[in-house]
Amino acid sequence: MPDGENMPTLFTEKSMNKSKAVLLPPDVVSDGDVQFPVGYVCKVCKKIIIPYGIYE
């Protein structure tokens, strides 16, 4: 969730887009074929990078 945005009441595509949230798998509507995203960690700058566009 971006700073200053509220958590959506429902995790629908419309409500997620409205709150500018990014839903990563597995989500609540998964069909059982779950593909977890690959994440990269930088322990120096304390950041995690997770590409998410390839799972759509």
PDB file of C-alpha atoms in Angstrom:
ATOM      1  CA  MET A   1       0.000   0.000   0.000  1.00  0.00           C
ATOM      2  CA  PRO A   2       1.305   3.460  -0.813  1.00  0.00           C
ATOM      3  CA  ASP A   3       1.754   5.880   2.091  1.00  0.00           C
ATOM      4  CA  GLY A   4      -1.477   7.678   2.931  1.00  0.00           C
ATOM      5  CA  GLU A   5      -3.760   5.106   1.269  1.00  0.00           C
ATOM      6  CA  ASN A   6      -6.307   3.052   3.203  1.00  0.00           C
ATOM      7  CA  MET A   7      -6.562  -0.726   3.000  1.00  0.00           C
ATOM      8  CA  PRO A   8      -9.426  -1.641   0.645  1.00  0.00           C
ATOM      9  CA  THR A   9     -12.475  -3.270   2.230  1.00  0.00           C
ATOM     10  CA  LEU A  10     -12.689  -5.886  -0.512  1.00  0.00           C
ATOM     11  CA  PHE A  11      -9.776  -7.205  -2.529  1.00  0.00           C
ATOM     12  CA  THR A  12     -11.439  -6.709  -5.912  1.00  0.00           C
ATOM     13  CA  GLU A  13      -9.528  -5.343  -8.898  1.00  0.00           C
ATOM     14  CA  LYS A  14     -11.577  -2.123  -8.774  1.00  0.00           C
ATOM     15  CA  SER A  15     -10.978  -1.478  -5.059  1.00  0.00           C
ATOM     16  CA  MET A  16      -7.296  -2.386  -5.327  1.00  0.00           C
ATOM     17  CA  ASN A  17      -6.831   0.040  -8.233  1.00  0.00           C
ATOM     18  CA  LYS A  18      -8.697   2.772  -6.348  1.00  0.00           C
ATOM     19  CA  SER A  19      -6.352   2.493  -3.358  1.00  0.00           C
ATOM     20  CA  LYS A  20      -3.312   2.105  -5.671  1.00  0.00           C
ATOM     21  CA  ALA A  21      -2.497  -1.250  -4.056  1.00  0.00           C
ATOM     22  CA  VAL A  22      -0.539  -4.043  -5.744  1.00  0.00           C
ATOM     23  CA  LEU A  23      -1.813  -7.559  -5.136  1.00  0.00           C
ATOM     24  CA  LEU A  24       0.842 -10.248  -5.295  1.00  0.00           C
ATOM     25  CA  PRO A  25       0.149 -13.963  -5.585  1.00  0.00           C
ATOM     26  CA  PRO A  26      -1.175 -15.986  -3.955  1.00  0.00           C
ATOM     27  CA  ASP A  27      -4.341 -13.943  -3.735  1.00  0.00           C
ATOM     28  CA  VAL A  28      -7.749 -14.777  -2.302  1.00  0.00           C
ATOM     29  CA  VAL A  29      -9.138 -15.736  -5.712  1.00  0.00           C
ATOM     30  CA  SER A  30      -6.352 -18.105  -6.795  1.00  0.00           C
ATOM     31  CA  ASP A  31      -7.474 -21.117  -8.791  1.00  0.00           C
ATOM     32  CA  GLY A  32      -4.982 -23.410  -7.071  1.00  0.00           C
ATOM     33  CA  ASP A  33      -2.192 -22.940  -9.636  1.00  0.00           C
ATOM     34  CA  VAL A  34      -0.226 -20.489  -7.488  1.00  0.00           C
ATOM     35  CA  GLN A  35       2.995 -18.982  -8.783  1.00  0.00           C
ATOM     36  CA  PHE A  36       4.896 -17.110  -6.117  1.00  0.00           C
ATOM     37  CA  PRO A  37       6.852 -14.075  -7.337  1.00  0.00           C
ATOM     38  CA  VAL A  38      10.636 -14.085  -7.123  1.00  0.00           C
ATOM     39  CA  GLY A  39      11.992 -11.444  -4.768  1.00  0.00           C
ATOM     40  CA  TYR A  40      15.421  -9.882  -4.501  1.00  0.00           C
ATOM     41  CA  VAL A  41      16.844  -8.550  -1.230  1.00  0.00           C
ATOM     42  CA  CYS A  42      19.536  -5.916  -0.769  1.00  0.00           C
ATOM     43  CA  LYS A  43      20.805  -6.167   2.796  1.00  0.00           C
ATOM     44  CA  VAL A  44      22.926  -3.034   2.348  1.00  0.00           C
ATOM     45  CA  CYS A  45      20.060  -0.644   1.489  1.00  0.00           C
ATOM     46  CA  LYS A  46      17.387  -2.796   3.213  1.00  0.00           C
ATOM     47  CA  LYS A  47      15.081  -3.027   0.183  1.00  0.00           C
ATOM     48  CA  ILE A  48      13.139  -5.875  -1.380  1.00  0.00           C
ATOM     49  CA  ILE A  49      12.418  -5.856  -5.114  1.00  0.00           C
ATOM     50  CA  ILE A  50       9.528  -7.996  -6.393  1.00  0.00           C
ATOM     51  CA  PRO A  51       8.611  -7.805 -10.088  1.00  0.00           C
ATOM     52  CA  TYR A  52       4.859  -8.307 -10.401  1.00  0.00           C
ATOM     53  CA  GLY A  53       3.772  -7.571 -13.981  1.00  0.00           C
ATOM     54  CA  ILE A  54       4.769 -10.972 -15.383  1.00  0.00           C
ATOM     55  CA  TYR A  55       2.163 -12.860 -13.321  1.00  0.00           C
ATOM     56  CA  GLU A  56      -0.907 -11.281 -14.907  1.00  0.00           C
TER      57      GLU A  56
END
